[in-house]
Amino acid sequence: MQLLFRSGGQRMLIDMEQAGNQTLQVGEYTYRPGQMARKVRRLATQMWGNNLTPGVLEQRLVFEAMDNVAAMSPWSDSGSFSPSSGSVVTLGRWDEDGSVGIALHELAHEMHMRHGGYDHSDGVLREALSLLAEREAGLQRTFEREPYYTASNLITQICDISSFGRQSFHKRWEEIADITSDVGLADLVNYYLDRSEHLGLGRWLKRYTEDIELRDAILNHLAVVSLRYSLSYRRHLIEQFVRCPREISPDQLSYVLESISTLDRRYPNDDLDQIIDFCFAPHTRQRRRLLAFGS
């Protein structure tokens, strides 16, 4: 890991792992470059193990210190990644631990590229993997702009599901790295929600059809509709879905899901749970009600 100083047009590069106990003041924060380098190396080794190719940390991760760092804002870039040159982390915008998290975020882009899926993945998926890595380093951020907003929501949701969150980082990383799109990640959230809470979606689909391609198409449509839903809305959508009779046709299922999306866009202030109930009402089995007889 290298530390690059920029001041008045001058540049100086030092090896952070040889910095000893020296300290550095950038803006309002004080950093210990040697300790930061050790922490990044320890976390990266824990997270990626033997996949962390020799030379990546030494040659493709640079911390940058400038003498005129602007105050951090929601739109500030704390780091960057280039497939050709590697990662840069700007000091002065997060404290020491936060900057380590940013370094793991940018390093995750590098590891995603070396995994082979980076070029084929959309922006949400790329950022989702990096947000997964920075969470592992103890940094959790919220965002207002895309693709970070959707990526953060999806990663937060899937990590909050026990059957996913309790797995090793390697297992969680591999599952998401094998996906290429935001819809694929939404489908994975739905899968783990169904698995963790025994909602019955997988069982319903197996009873509904033996056609695997049709099952995948239905799951994909569910993922598209629920892409930006909270876990609560996902849960309600799936609960209503599995109440449909097996006789319902694929076209009817598609129409119901399209209707939910259309009404949600048209009436964004309406209760989404009620929209879901309304669209499924013609097809779902009504729960039996107990009749109370007065004396």
Tab-separated table of C-alpha atoms in Angstrom:
chain	number	residue	atom	x	y	z
A	1	MET	CA	0.000	0.000	0.000
A	2	GLN	CA	1.292	3.395	-0.969
A	3	LEU	CA	0.610	6.805	0.554
A	4	LEU	CA	0.721	9.616	-2.002
A	5	PHE	CA	1.218	13.186	-0.766
A	6	ARG	CA	0.135	16.058	-3.043
A	7	SER	CA	1.009	19.623	-2.104
A	8	GLY	CA	1.565	22.673	-4.289
A	9	GLY	CA	2.174	20.594	-7.373
A	10	GLN	CA	4.678	18.374	-5.547
A	11	ARG	CA	4.259	14.620	-5.100
A	12	MET	CA	5.798	12.199	-2.625
A	13	LEU	CA	5.120	8.464	-2.357
A	14	ILE	CA	5.858	6.312	0.710
A	15	ASP	CA	5.289	2.653	1.593
A	16	MET	CA	2.609	2.647	4.314
A	17	GLU	CA	3.696	-0.713	5.691
A	18	GLN	CA	7.120	0.808	6.417
A	19	ALA	CA	5.687	3.903	8.120
A	20	GLY	CA	6.136	2.602	11.670
A	21	ASN	CA	4.282	4.666	14.287
A	22	GLN	CA	4.231	7.907	12.318
A	23	THR	CA	1.015	9.954	12.291
A	24	LEU	CA	-0.481	12.140	9.593
A	25	GLN	CA	-2.970	14.997	9.865
A	26	VAL	CA	-5.283	15.556	6.892
A	27	GLY	CA	-8.099	18.035	7.391
A	28	GLU	CA	-9.724	17.321	10.758
A	29	TYR	CA	-8.544	13.705	10.980
A	30	THR	CA	-5.367	12.108	12.298
A	31	TYR	CA	-4.153	8.892	10.658
A	32	ARG	CA	-1.600	6.211	11.506
A	33	PRO	CA	-0.569	4.952	8.051
A	34	GLY	CA	1.268	1.877	9.345
A	35	GLN	CA	-1.681	0.723	11.428
A	36	MET	CA	-4.116	1.396	8.590
A	37	ALA	CA	-2.031	-0.719	6.225
A	38	ARG	CA	-1.915	-3.594	8.703
A	39	LYS	CA	-5.662	-3.464	9.226
A	40	VAL	CA	-6.413	-3.401	5.488
A	41	ARG	CA	-4.105	-6.362	4.900
A	42	ARG	CA	-5.613	-8.352	7.781
A	43	LEU	CA	-9.205	-7.749	6.696
A	44	ALA	CA	-8.505	-8.344	3.011
A	45	THR	CA	-6.759	-11.628	3.821
A	46	GLN	CA	-9.655	-12.736	6.026
A	47	MET	CA	-12.185	-11.857	3.338
A	48	TRP	CA	-10.544	-13.157	0.163
A	49	GLY	CA	-7.805	-15.480	1.384
A	50	ASN	CA	-5.800	-17.087	-1.391
A	51	ASN	CA	-7.772	-15.156	-4.022
A	52	LEU	CA	-5.929	-12.024	-2.917
A	53	THR	CA	-3.253	-12.123	-5.603
A	54	PRO	CA	0.266	-11.127	-4.453
A	55	GLY	CA	1.031	-7.548	-5.468
A	56	VAL	CA	-2.551	-6.238	-5.396
A	57	LEU	CA	-2.211	-4.440	-2.073
A	58	GLU	CA	1.351	-3.369	-2.729
A	59	GLN	CA	0.891	-2.060	-6.261
A	60	ARG	CA	-2.793	-1.280	-6.856
A	61	LEU	CA	-4.014	0.408	-3.661
A	62	VAL	CA	-3.014	4.029	-2.986
A	63	PHE	CA	-4.092	6.339	-0.158
A	64	GLU	CA	-3.945	9.973	-1.240
A	65	ALA	CA	-3.326	12.943	1.069
A	66	MET	CA	-3.813	16.457	-0.295
A	67	ASP	CA	-3.281	19.726	1.535
A	68	ASN	CA	-6.575	21.225	0.319
A	69	VAL	CA	-9.121	18.456	0.961
A	70	ALA	CA	-12.654	19.825	0.773
A	71	ALA	CA	-15.081	19.034	3.560
A	72	MET	CA	-16.928	15.811	2.927
A	73	SER	CA	-20.416	16.116	1.474
A	74	PRO	CA	-22.960	13.495	0.370
A	75	TRP	CA	-21.629	13.956	-3.163
A	76	SER	CA	-17.941	13.639	-2.300
A	77	ASP	CA	-15.962	10.808	-3.843
A	78	SER	CA	-14.073	9.091	-1.041
A	79	GLY	CA	-12.389	6.646	-3.377
A	80	SER	CA	-12.184	5.443	-6.952
A	81	PHE	CA	-11.305	2.334	-8.922
A	82	SER	CA	-9.830	1.965	-12.388
A	83	PRO	CA	-9.390	-1.447	-14.030
A	84	SER	CA	-6.134	-0.187	-15.520
A	85	SER	CA	-4.507	1.447	-12.492
A	86	GLY	CA	-6.279	0.140	-9.391
A	87	SER	CA	-7.782	1.917	-6.371
A	88	VAL	CA	-7.311	5.336	-4.786
A	89	VAL	CA	-8.659	6.309	-1.342
A	90	THR	CA	-8.809	10.011	-0.477
A	91	LEU	CA	-7.882	10.814	3.121
A	92	GLY	CA	-9.499	13.694	4.986
A	93	ARG	CA	-13.098	12.702	4.296
A	94	TRP	CA	-13.449	9.808	6.752
A	95	ASP	CA	-11.652	8.986	9.962
A	96	GLU	CA	-9.082	6.194	10.092
A	97	ASP	CA	-11.545	3.308	10.450
A	98	GLY	CA	-13.884	4.801	7.839
A	99	SER	CA	-11.013	5.196	5.389
A	100	VAL	CA	-10.114	1.534	5.903
A	101	GLY	CA	-13.714	0.687	5.005
A	102	ILE	CA	-13.467	2.805	1.848
A	103	ALA	CA	-10.241	0.975	0.957
A	104	LEU	CA	-12.042	-2.386	1.255
A	105	HIS	CA	-14.875	-0.970	-0.879
A	106	GLU	CA	-12.481	-0.064	-3.693
A	107	LEU	CA	-10.494	-3.273	-3.266
A	108	ALA	CA	-13.756	-5.205	-3.721
A	109	HIS	CA	-14.030	-3.744	-7.238
A	110	GLU	CA	-10.545	-5.108	-7.913
A	111	MET	CA	-11.479	-8.548	-6.571
A	112	HIS	CA	-14.732	-8.509	-8.562
A	113	MET	CA	-12.770	-7.768	-11.714
A	114	ARG	CA	-10.355	-10.611	-10.964
A	115	HIS	CA	-13.304	-12.918	-10.251
A	116	GLY	CA	-14.373	-12.332	-13.851
A	117	GLY	CA	-17.811	-10.746	-13.458
A	118	TYR	CA	-17.007	-7.049	-13.276
A	119	ASP	CA	-17.289	-6.251	-16.990
A	120	HIS	CA	-20.604	-8.101	-17.300
A	121	SER	CA	-22.290	-6.633	-14.204
A	122	ASP	CA	-24.474	-3.538	-13.972
A	123	GLY	CA	-23.674	-0.618	-11.678
A	124	VAL	CA	-25.970	-1.765	-8.871
A	125	LEU	CA	-24.365	-5.186	-8.671
A	126	ARG	CA	-20.833	-3.735	-8.746
A	127	GLU	CA	-21.618	-1.374	-5.893
A	128	ALA	CA	-23.530	-4.036	-3.950
A	129	LEU	CA	-20.431	-6.235	-3.776
A	130	SER	CA	-18.310	-3.299	-2.644
A	131	LEU	CA	-20.861	-2.314	-0.006
A	132	LEU	CA	-20.843	-5.908	1.234
A	133	ALA	CA	-17.070	-5.626	1.663
A	134	GLU	CA	-17.122	-2.289	3.463
A	135	ARG	CA	-19.784	-3.615	5.861
A	136	GLU	CA	-17.358	-6.411	6.711
A	137	ALA	CA	-14.831	-3.700	7.611
A	138	GLY	CA	-17.386	-2.018	9.897
A	139	LEU	CA	-18.493	0.838	7.636
A	140	GLN	CA	-22.179	1.273	6.820
A	141	ARG	CA	-23.368	4.212	4.749
A	142	THR	CA	-26.671	5.474	3.362
A	143	PHE	CA	-27.045	7.017	-0.082
A	144	GLU	CA	-29.456	9.227	-1.983
A	145	ARG	CA	-28.225	8.674	-5.541
A	146	GLU	CA	-28.098	5.659	-7.810
A	147	PRO	CA	-26.709	3.090	-8.204
A	148	TYR	CA	-25.603	3.293	-4.568
A	149	TYR	CA	-29.131	3.781	-3.181
A	150	THR	CA	-30.565	0.562	-4.628
A	151	ALA	CA	-27.348	-1.373	-3.994
A	152	SER	CA	-27.309	-0.294	-0.344
A	153	ASN	CA	-30.979	-1.200	0.155
A	154	LEU	CA	-30.548	-4.665	-1.352
A	155	ILE	CA	-27.344	-5.427	0.578
A	156	THR	CA	-28.872	-4.223	3.847
A	157	GLN	CA	-31.947	-6.365	3.279
A	158	ILE	CA	-30.132	-9.566	2.402
A	159	CYS	CA	-27.641	-9.150	5.259
A	160	ASP	CA	-30.565	-8.700	7.663
A	161	ILE	CA	-31.918	-12.138	6.682
A	162	SER	CA	-30.445	-14.645	9.116
A	163	SER	CA	-29.952	-17.534	6.688
A	164	PHE	CA	-27.747	-15.308	4.511
A	165	GLY	CA	-26.095	-13.104	7.114
A	166	ARG	CA	-24.751	-15.945	9.252
A	167	GLN	CA	-22.783	-17.466	6.362
A	168	SER	CA	-19.065	-16.817	5.955
A	169	PHE	CA	-18.009	-13.753	3.996
A	170	HIS	CA	-16.549	-16.019	1.301
A	171	LYS	CA	-19.926	-17.724	0.788
A	172	ARG	CA	-21.845	-14.423	0.723
A	173	TRP	CA	-19.315	-12.873	-1.661
A	174	GLU	CA	-19.390	-15.824	-4.070
A	175	GLU	CA	-23.193	-15.892	-4.223
A	176	ILE	CA	-23.454	-12.229	-5.125
A	177	ALA	CA	-20.401	-12.238	-7.403
A	178	ASP	CA	-22.076	-14.913	-9.539
A	179	ILE	CA	-24.948	-12.482	-10.274
A	180	THR	CA	-24.726	-9.756	-12.908
A	181	SER	CA	-27.752	-7.481	-12.370
A	182	ASP	CA	-29.880	-5.641	-9.835
A	183	VAL	CA	-32.829	-7.904	-10.690
A	184	GLY	CA	-30.696	-10.967	-9.998
A	185	LEU	CA	-29.804	-9.554	-6.577
A	186	ALA	CA	-33.476	-8.784	-5.850
A	187	ASP	CA	-34.260	-12.408	-6.748
A	188	LEU	CA	-31.580	-13.571	-4.297
A	189	VAL	CA	-33.155	-11.430	-1.552
A	190	ASN	CA	-36.534	-13.029	-2.309
A	191	TYR	CA	-34.985	-16.499	-2.247
A	192	TYR	CA	-33.386	-16.016	1.167
A	193	LEU	CA	-36.498	-14.337	2.580
A	194	ASP	CA	-38.615	-17.299	1.462
A	195	ARG	CA	-36.052	-19.774	2.802
A	196	SER	CA	-35.583	-18.027	6.136
A	197	GLU	CA	-39.260	-17.389	6.915
A	198	HIS	CA	-40.728	-20.484	5.220
A	199	LEU	CA	-43.130	-18.425	3.112
A	200	GLY	CA	-43.696	-21.319	0.711
A	201	LEU	CA	-42.725	-19.696	-2.593
A	202	GLY	CA	-40.340	-22.476	-3.631
A	203	ARG	CA	-42.848	-25.201	-2.734
A	204	TRP	CA	-45.661	-23.378	-4.547
A	205	LEU	CA	-43.638	-23.118	-7.748
A	206	LYS	CA	-42.723	-26.818	-7.669
A	207	ARG	CA	-46.396	-27.740	-7.369
A	208	TYR	CA	-47.374	-25.183	-9.994
A	209	THR	CA	-45.139	-26.392	-12.831
A	210	GLU	CA	-42.305	-28.756	-13.632
A	211	ASP	CA	-41.089	-26.353	-16.322
A	212	ILE	CA	-37.895	-24.868	-14.858
A	213	GLU	CA	-37.776	-22.090	-17.448
A	214	LEU	CA	-41.306	-21.030	-16.509
A	215	ARG	CA	-40.396	-21.047	-12.815
A	216	ASP	CA	-37.373	-18.866	-13.550
A	217	ALA	CA	-39.499	-16.465	-15.600
A	218	ILE	CA	-42.002	-16.120	-12.752
A	219	LEU	CA	-39.247	-15.559	-10.190
A	220	ASN	CA	-37.649	-12.981	-12.476
A	221	HIS	CA	-40.948	-11.102	-12.773
A	222	LEU	CA	-41.324	-11.145	-8.979
A	223	ALA	CA	-37.803	-9.762	-8.680
A	224	VAL	CA	-38.485	-6.970	-11.182
A	225	VAL	CA	-41.638	-5.911	-9.325
A	226	SER	CA	-40.020	-6.064	-5.894
A	227	LEU	CA	-36.661	-4.550	-6.904
A	228	ARG	CA	-37.030	-1.468	-4.692
A	229	TYR	CA	-39.427	-2.914	-2.112
A	230	SER	CA	-38.618	-3.183	1.570
A	231	LEU	CA	-38.493	-6.609	3.207
A	232	SER	CA	-41.973	-5.990	4.586
A	233	TYR	CA	-43.463	-5.387	1.132
A	234	ARG	CA	-41.535	-8.337	-0.325
A	235	ARG	CA	-42.915	-10.548	2.396
A	236	HIS	CA	-46.477	-9.397	1.771
A	237	LEU	CA	-46.116	-9.828	-1.993
A	238	ILE	CA	-44.888	-13.413	-1.605
A	239	GLU	CA	-47.533	-14.264	0.997
A	240	GLN	CA	-50.279	-13.183	-1.391
A	241	PHE	CA	-48.600	-14.862	-4.353
A	242	VAL	CA	-48.561	-18.320	-2.723
A	243	ARG	CA	-52.267	-18.051	-1.927
A	244	CYS	CA	-53.073	-18.221	-5.648
A	245	PRO	CA	-54.548	-21.528	-6.847
A	246	ARG	CA	-52.384	-23.743	-9.038
A	247	GLU	CA	-54.977	-23.346	-11.804
A	248	ILE	CA	-54.012	-19.712	-12.350
A	249	SER	CA	-52.382	-19.265	-15.749
A	250	PRO	CA	-48.925	-17.724	-16.286
A	251	ASP	CA	-50.575	-14.866	-18.177
A	252	GLN	CA	-52.836	-14.151	-15.215
A	253	LEU	CA	-49.858	-14.144	-12.864
A	254	SER	CA	-48.031	-11.725	-15.140
A	255	TYR	CA	-51.087	-9.491	-15.345
A	256	VAL	CA	-51.359	-9.332	-11.543
A	257	LEU	CA	-47.685	-8.411	-11.173
A	258	GLU	CA	-47.871	-5.810	-13.942
A	259	SER	CA	-50.968	-4.336	-12.320
A	260	ILE	CA	-49.141	-3.934	-9.008
A	261	SER	CA	-46.270	-2.115	-10.730
A	262	THR	CA	-48.635	0.100	-12.722
A	263	LEU	CA	-50.783	1.102	-9.750
A	264	ASP	CA	-47.719	1.692	-7.574
A	265	ARG	CA	-46.281	4.087	-10.174
A	266	ARG	CA	-49.613	5.792	-10.769
A	267	TYR	CA	-50.499	6.217	-7.086
A	268	PRO	CA	-47.146	6.456	-5.247
A	269	ASN	CA	-48.744	7.786	-2.062
A	270	ASP	CA	-51.239	4.937	-1.720
A	271	ASP	CA	-50.676	2.055	0.684
A	272	LEU	CA	-48.658	-0.551	-1.256
A	273	ASP	CA	-49.951	-3.404	0.901
A	274	GLN	CA	-53.483	-2.471	-0.146
A	275	ILE	CA	-52.460	-2.274	-3.810
A	276	ILE	CA	-50.974	-5.784	-3.575
A	277	ASP	CA	-54.122	-7.105	-1.889
A	278	PHE	CA	-56.361	-5.449	-4.470
A	279	CYS	CA	-54.499	-6.926	-7.437
A	280	PHE	CA	-54.390	-10.451	-6.000
A	281	ALA	CA	-57.981	-10.400	-4.680
A	282	PRO	CA	-59.650	-12.002	-7.744
A	283	HIS	CA	-57.284	-14.986	-7.556
A	284	THR	CA	-56.373	-15.644	-3.932
A	285	ARG	CA	-58.206	-18.059	-1.728
A	286	GLN	CA	-60.167	-16.290	0.951
A	287	ARG	CA	-59.341	-17.291	4.492
A	288	ARG	CA	-62.182	-18.924	6.346
A	289	ARG	CA	-63.794	-16.775	8.957
A	290	LEU	CA	-65.279	-18.072	12.170
A	291	LEU	CA	-68.873	-17.060	12.677
A	292	ALA	CA	-69.830	-15.846	16.113
A	293	PHE	CA	-73.301	-16.788	17.204
A	294	GLY	CA	-74.874	-14.735	19.913
A	295	SER	CA	-77.117	-16.382	22.501
